[in-house]
Amino acid sequence: MQNEVNWDWSSFWSETVNQLKARISEQESVMWFGNLEYLSGTEEVIRIAVPSSFYKDQISQRYGAMINETLENISGRKLSVEFHVGNPQPVDKPIENDEKVADIPEKQPAAPSPKPKQPGMHSHTVSRRPGNDILNPDYTFESFVIGDNNSFAANAAYAISKNPGTAYNPCLFYGGVGLGKTHLIQSIGHSVRQDSPELKIVYVTAESFTNEFLDMLKKNNMHQFKNKYRSVDVLLIDDIHFLQSKDSTQEEVFHTFNALYESKKQIVFTCDRPVSELKNLTDRLRSRFERGLNVDLRPPDLETRQAILMKKIESRNISISPEVLELICQNITSNVRDLESALLKLVAYAELVHKDISVDIAREQLKDKFTSSFQTNISVDLIQKIVSDYFNVSTADLKSKKRTKAVTLPRQIAMYILRELTEYSTTEIGYEFGGRDHTTVMHACQRIESRMKTDSTLEPTINNLIRTVKDNIKS
Ligand code: ADP
Ligand code: MG
């Protein structure tokens, strides 16, 4: 019977991609999974086309283990993936001379057979094995750059990894998205594993913990679940904000916490905000999270951003000019994830079009990322204040109807800088200057441009003002 079944390898692949996408950021999924094309599949291997060797290396390094593990969960057999650069060759025969993502396990005749595709059976009904999140090999202390924004957190994490269960227990790291919480908590996992391989370490996101808990509850397997979590030496739970409103899971986390805490096992959490700001959380669990050390991670300053990008460049062997690096670091201030994705976007672009990245190309390619980070950071008030301070007039003057020379030049300069640094329309800018018409703003910008050609001191003055504005938003 089984031989007659037509396995639907492509749906195993598409389900794998769906599940992976749920575990990574949207940017990452667009970047790395938006350009893949299913080619063919056999009982051992699924072949996927990638646009370049850069993609192939990156995907293998970053997601290889995750892909293989997920594929295996979904298909119920040892399946691996081969990436092929360029021309899709949709043939069902093995292609030689291309590395596989990870070690290819021997074909195991005794392995459970994949479920044949049945009419009406959607691939997403194949359940993923929750509660077994794996450590990302890149997230180690060695690759974590320490700056003023995160040194307390990094030192605490390091101390924990050297003395699990005693140094700071429990410990909670909190901070906004992309600031390194997952990197840090996983570094603890790697470091403990290296120093004390006998210790049982579990890293799990709160979401995965919840899914596993519900799954086990349904299967009447709570005994196994409790055994698993109450016997660990180091429990790392990422993103506990996910537990808000999940009453029964909160209850389970509470009991797990107590059991581990009493036997002096290490517990580390991360959260996207201070615990005091979590909603729909039982008081007793809140008090457990707040017990011990709570440390925040803040956005990195300019110097740390530069150090982080330098490190990423070195570790990935990327070549990019210092000017382009500077441009990225100056303009992307929100968090490390945005910084990294800007870099990756440029690298992918360079690879795809076979061109080196000039400052102009970088500016053009990253326009959207710059804009959003500027608009959240630059306020009209800031520019008006810096310009009016410099010229020793009041901001009220800039917005007034006054047309004396002492006021019109600073006003025009402030409008010009707003046009240069933000995406505000001339109408919006006019509105911010006492409700002036957009043609007045256009006229002001043209005046400044033509004046810069004749007045050699004007351009340096404006550049200085722009630098002051940028320095103010970066600090
Ligand atoms: P969070 O969990 O806080 O949302 P992540 O830990 O996922 O953030 O970090 C986002 C990305 O930024 C990761 O690729 C991580 O390696 C990188 N990153 C964050 N902080 C640092 C740092 N201090 N040094 C090096 N890389 C960092
Ligand atoms: Mg995270």
Coordinates of N, CA and C in Angstrom, one line a residue, residues 101-221:
V101 N 22.8 20.7 4.4 CA 22.7 21.6 5.5 C 23.4 21.1 6.8
A102 N 23.1 19.9 7.1 CA 23.7 19.3 8.3 C 24.1 17.9 8.0
D103 N 24.7 17.2 9.0 CA 25.0 15.8 8.7 C 23.8 15.1 8.2
I104 N 23.9 14.3 7.2 CA 22.7 13.6 6.7 C 22.7 12.3 7.5
P105 N 21.6 12.1 8.2 CA 21.6 10.8 8.9 C 21.3 9.7 7.9
E106 N 21.8 8.5 8.3 CA 21.5 7.4 7.4 C 20.0 7.2 7.3
K107 N 19.6 6.7 6.2 CA 18.2 6.4 6.0 C 17.8 5.3 7.0
Q108 N 16.8 5.6 7.7 CA 16.4 4.6 8.8 C 15.1 3.9 8.4
P109 N 15.3 2.6 8.1 CA 14.1 1.9 7.6 C 13.1 1.8 8.7
A110 N 13.5 1.8 10.0 CA 12.6 1.6 11.1 C 11.9 2.9 11.5
A111 N 12.3 4.0 10.9 CA 11.7 5.3 11.3 C 10.2 5.3 10.9
P112 N 9.5 6.0 11.7 CA 8.0 6.0 11.4 C 7.8 6.6 10.1
S113 N 6.8 6.0 9.3 CA 6.6 6.5 8.0 C 5.9 7.9 8.1
P114 N 6.1 8.7 7.1 CA 5.4 10.0 7.0 C 3.9 9.7 6.8
K115 N 3.1 10.5 7.3 CA 1.7 10.3 7.0 C 1.4 10.6 5.5
P116 N 0.8 9.7 4.8 CA 0.4 10.1 3.4 C -0.5 11.2 3.4
K117 N -0.4 12.0 2.3 CA -1.3 13.1 2.2 C -2.7 12.6 1.9
Q118 N -3.7 13.1 2.7 CA -5.0 12.6 2.5 C -5.9 13.8 2.0
P119 N -6.9 13.5 1.3 CA -7.7 14.6 0.9 C -8.3 15.4 2.1
G120 N -8.2 16.7 2.1 CA -8.8 17.4 3.2 C -7.8 17.6 4.3
M121 N -6.7 16.9 4.3 CA -5.7 17.0 5.4 C -4.8 18.2 5.1
H122 N -4.9 19.3 5.8 CA -4.0 20.4 5.5 C -2.7 20.1 6.2
S123 N -1.6 20.6 5.6 CA -0.3 20.3 6.2 C -0.2 20.9 7.6
H124 N -0.9 22.0 7.9 CA -0.7 22.6 9.2 C -1.3 21.8 10.3
T125 N -2.0 20.7 10.0 CA -2.5 19.9 11.1 C -1.4 19.0 11.7
V126 N -0.3 18.9 11.0 CA 0.8 18.2 11.5 C 1.4 19.0 12.6
S127 N 1.4 18.5 13.9 CA 1.8 19.3 15.0 C 3.3 19.4 15.1
R128 N 3.7 20.6 15.5 CA 5.2 20.7 15.7 C 5.4 20.3 17.1
R129 N 6.6 19.9 17.4 CA 6.9 19.4 18.7 C 7.3 20.7 19.5
P130 N 6.4 21.2 20.4 CA 6.8 22.4 21.1 C 7.7 22.1 22.3
G131 N 8.2 23.2 22.8 CA 9.0 23.0 24.1 C 10.4 22.5 23.8
N132 N 10.8 22.5 22.6 CA 12.2 22.1 22.4 C 13.0 23.1 21.5
D133 N 12.9 24.3 22.0 CA 13.6 25.3 21.3 C 15.1 25.1 21.4
I134 N 15.8 25.4 20.2 CA 17.2 25.1 20.2 C 18.0 26.4 20.3
L135 N 19.2 26.3 20.8 CA 20.0 27.5 21.0 C 20.6 27.9 19.6
N136 N 20.6 29.1 19.3 CA 21.2 29.6 18.1 C 22.7 29.7 18.3
P137 N 23.5 29.0 17.5 CA 24.9 29.0 17.7 C 25.6 30.3 17.7
D138 N 25.0 31.3 17.1 CA 25.6 32.7 17.0 C 25.4 33.4 18.3
Y139 N 24.5 33.0 19.2 CA 24.2 33.8 20.3 C 25.1 33.4 21.5
T140 N 26.3 33.9 21.5 CA 27.2 33.5 22.6 C 27.8 34.8 23.2
F141 N 28.4 34.7 24.3 CA 29.0 35.8 25.0 C 30.1 36.4 24.1
E142 N 30.8 35.5 23.4 CA 31.9 36.0 22.5 C 31.4 37.0 21.5
S143 N 30.2 36.8 21.0 CA 29.7 37.6 19.9 C 28.9 38.8 20.4
F144 N 28.7 38.9 21.7 CA 27.9 39.9 22.3 C 28.7 41.1 22.7
V145 N 28.4 42.3 22.0 CA 29.2 43.5 22.3 C 28.7 44.2 23.5
I146 N 29.6 44.6 24.4 CA 29.2 45.2 25.6 C 29.3 46.7 25.5
G147 N 28.3 47.5 25.8 CA 28.4 48.9 25.8 C 27.7 49.4 27.1
D148 N 27.6 50.8 27.3 CA 27.0 51.3 28.5 C 25.6 50.8 28.6
N149 N 24.9 50.6 27.5 CA 23.5 50.3 27.5 C 23.2 48.9 28.0
N150 N 24.2 48.0 28.0 CA 23.9 46.6 28.3 C 24.9 46.0 29.3
S151 N 25.9 46.8 29.8 CA 27.0 46.1 30.5 C 26.5 45.5 31.8
F152 N 25.5 46.1 32.5 CA 25.0 45.5 33.7 C 24.4 44.1 33.4
A153 N 23.6 44.1 32.4 CA 22.9 42.9 32.0 C 23.9 41.8 31.5
A154 N 24.9 42.2 30.7 CA 25.8 41.3 30.2 C 26.7 40.7 31.3
N155 N 27.1 41.5 32.3 CA 27.9 41.0 33.4 C 27.1 40.1 34.3
A156 N 25.8 40.4 34.5 CA 25.0 39.6 35.3 C 24.8 38.2 34.6
A157 N 24.6 38.2 33.3 CA 24.4 37.0 32.6 C 25.6 36.1 32.7
Y158 N 26.8 36.8 32.5 CA 28.0 36.1 32.6 C 28.2 35.4 34.0
A159 N 27.9 36.2 35.0 CA 28.1 35.7 36.4 C 27.2 34.5 36.6
I160 N 26.0 34.6 36.1 CA 25.0 33.5 36.2 C 25.6 32.2 35.5
S161 N 26.2 32.4 34.3 CA 26.6 31.3 33.6 C 27.8 30.6 34.3
K162 N 28.5 31.4 35.1 CA 29.7 30.8 35.8 C 29.3 30.1 37.1
N163 N 28.2 30.6 37.7 CA 27.7 30.0 39.0 C 26.2 29.8 38.9
P164 N 25.7 28.9 38.1 CA 24.3 28.8 37.9 C 23.6 28.4 39.3
G165 N 22.5 29.0 39.6 CA 21.8 28.7 40.8 C 22.2 29.4 42.0
T166 N 23.4 30.1 41.9 CA 23.8 30.9 43.1 C 24.0 32.4 42.9
A167 N 24.5 32.8 41.7 CA 24.8 34.2 41.5 C 23.6 35.1 41.7
Y168 N 22.8 35.1 40.7 CA 21.6 35.9 40.7 C 20.4 34.9 40.4
N169 N 19.7 34.6 41.3 CA 18.6 33.7 41.0 C 17.3 34.0 41.7
P170 N 16.2 34.2 41.0 CA 16.1 34.2 39.6 C 16.7 35.5 39.0
C171 N 16.7 35.6 37.7 CA 17.1 36.8 37.0 C 16.2 37.1 35.9
L172 N 15.9 38.4 35.7 CA 15.0 38.7 34.6 C 15.6 39.9 33.8
F173 N 15.8 39.7 32.5 CA 16.3 40.8 31.6 C 15.1 41.3 30.8
Y174 N 15.0 42.7 30.9 CA 13.9 43.2 30.1 C 14.3 44.4 29.2
G175 N 13.6 44.6 28.2 CA 13.9 45.7 27.3 C 13.2 45.5 26.0
G176 N 13.2 46.6 25.1 CA 12.4 46.5 23.9 C 12.9 45.5 22.9
V177 N 12.2 45.4 21.8 CA 12.5 44.4 20.8 C 13.9 44.7 20.1
G178 N 14.6 43.6 19.9 CA 15.9 43.8 19.2 C 17.1 44.3 20.0
L179 N 17.0 44.3 21.3 CA 18.0 44.8 22.1 C 19.0 43.8 22.7
G180 N 18.7 42.5 22.3 CA 19.7 41.5 22.7 C 19.3 40.6 23.8
K181 N 18.0 40.6 24.2 CA 17.6 39.7 25.3 C 17.8 38.2 25.0
T182 N 17.3 37.8 23.8 CA 17.4 36.4 23.4 C 18.9 36.0 23.2
H183 N 19.7 36.9 22.7 CA 21.1 36.7 22.5 C 21.7 36.4 23.9
L184 N 21.4 37.2 24.8 CA 22.0 37.1 26.2 C 21.6 35.9 26.9
I185 N 20.3 35.6 26.9 CA 19.8 34.5 27.6 C 20.3 33.1 27.0
Q186 N 20.4 33.1 25.7 CA 21.0 31.9 25.1 C 22.5 31.8 25.3
S187 N 23.2 33.0 25.5 CA 24.6 32.9 25.8 C 24.8 32.2 27.1
I188 N 23.9 32.4 28.0 CA 24.0 31.7 29.3 C 23.9 30.2 29.0
G189 N 23.0 29.8 28.2 CA 22.8 28.4 27.9 C 24.1 27.8 27.3
H190 N 24.6 28.5 26.3 CA 25.9 27.9 25.6 C 27.0 27.8 26.7
S191 N 27.2 28.8 27.5 CA 28.3 28.9 28.4 C 28.2 27.8 29.4
V192 N 27.0 27.6 30.0 CA 26.8 26.6 31.0 C 27.1 25.2 30.3
R193 N 26.5 25.0 29.1 CA 26.7 23.7 28.5 C 28.1 23.4 28.3
Q194 N 28.9 24.4 27.9 CA 30.3 24.2 27.7 C 31.1 23.9 29.0
D195 N 30.8 24.6 30.0 CA 31.5 24.4 31.3 C 31.0 23.2 32.0
S196 N 29.7 22.9 32.0 CA 29.2 21.8 32.8 C 28.2 21.0 31.9
P197 N 28.8 20.1 31.0 CA 27.9 19.4 30.1 C 26.9 18.5 30.8
E198 N 27.2 18.2 32.1 CA 26.3 17.3 32.8 C 25.0 18.0 33.2
L199 N 25.0 19.3 33.2 CA 23.8 20.0 33.7 C 22.7 20.0 32.6
K200 N 21.5 19.9 33.1 CA 20.4 19.9 32.1 C 19.9 21.3 31.9
I201 N 20.0 21.8 30.7 CA 19.6 23.1 30.4 C 18.4 23.1 29.5
V202 N 17.4 23.9 29.8 CA 16.3 24.0 28.9 C 16.1 25.5 28.5
Y203 N 16.1 25.8 27.2 CA 15.8 27.1 26.7 C 14.4 26.9 26.1
V204 N 13.5 27.8 26.4 CA 12.2 27.7 25.8 C 11.6 29.1 25.7
T205 N 10.9 29.4 24.7 CA 10.1 30.7 24.7 C 8.8 30.4 25.5
A206 N 8.3 31.5 26.1 CA 7.1 31.3 26.8 C 6.0 30.8 25.9
E207 N 6.0 31.1 24.7 CA 5.0 30.6 23.8 C 5.1 29.1 23.6
S208 N 6.3 28.7 23.4 CA 6.6 27.3 23.2 C 6.2 26.5 24.4
F209 N 6.6 27.0 25.6 CA 6.2 26.4 26.9 C 4.7 26.3 26.9
T210 N 4.0 27.3 26.6 CA 2.5 27.3 26.6 C 2.0 26.2 25.7
N211 N 2.5 26.2 24.5 CA 2.0 25.2 23.5 C 2.2 23.7 24.0
E212 N 3.4 23.5 24.6 CA 3.7 22.2 25.0 C 2.8 21.8 26.2
F213 N 2.6 22.8 27.1 CA 1.8 22.6 28.3 C 0.4 22.2 27.8
L214 N -0.2 22.9 26.9 CA -1.6 22.7 26.5 C -1.6 21.3 25.7
D215 N -0.6 21.0 25.0 CA -0.5 19.8 24.3 C -0.5 18.6 25.2
M216 N 0.3 18.7 26.2 CA 0.5 17.6 27.2 C -0.8 17.5 28.0
L217 N -1.4 18.6 28.3 CA -2.7 18.6 29.1 C -3.7 17.8 28.3
K218 N -3.8 18.1 27.0 CA -4.7 17.4 26.1 C -4.5 15.9 26.1
K219 N -3.2 15.6 26.0 CA -2.8 14.1 25.9 C -2.8 13.5 27.3
N220 N -3.1 14.2 28.3 CA -3.1 13.6 29.6 C -1.7 13.2 30.0
N221 N -0.8 14.0 29.7 CA 0.6 13.7 29.9 C 1.3 14.6 30.8

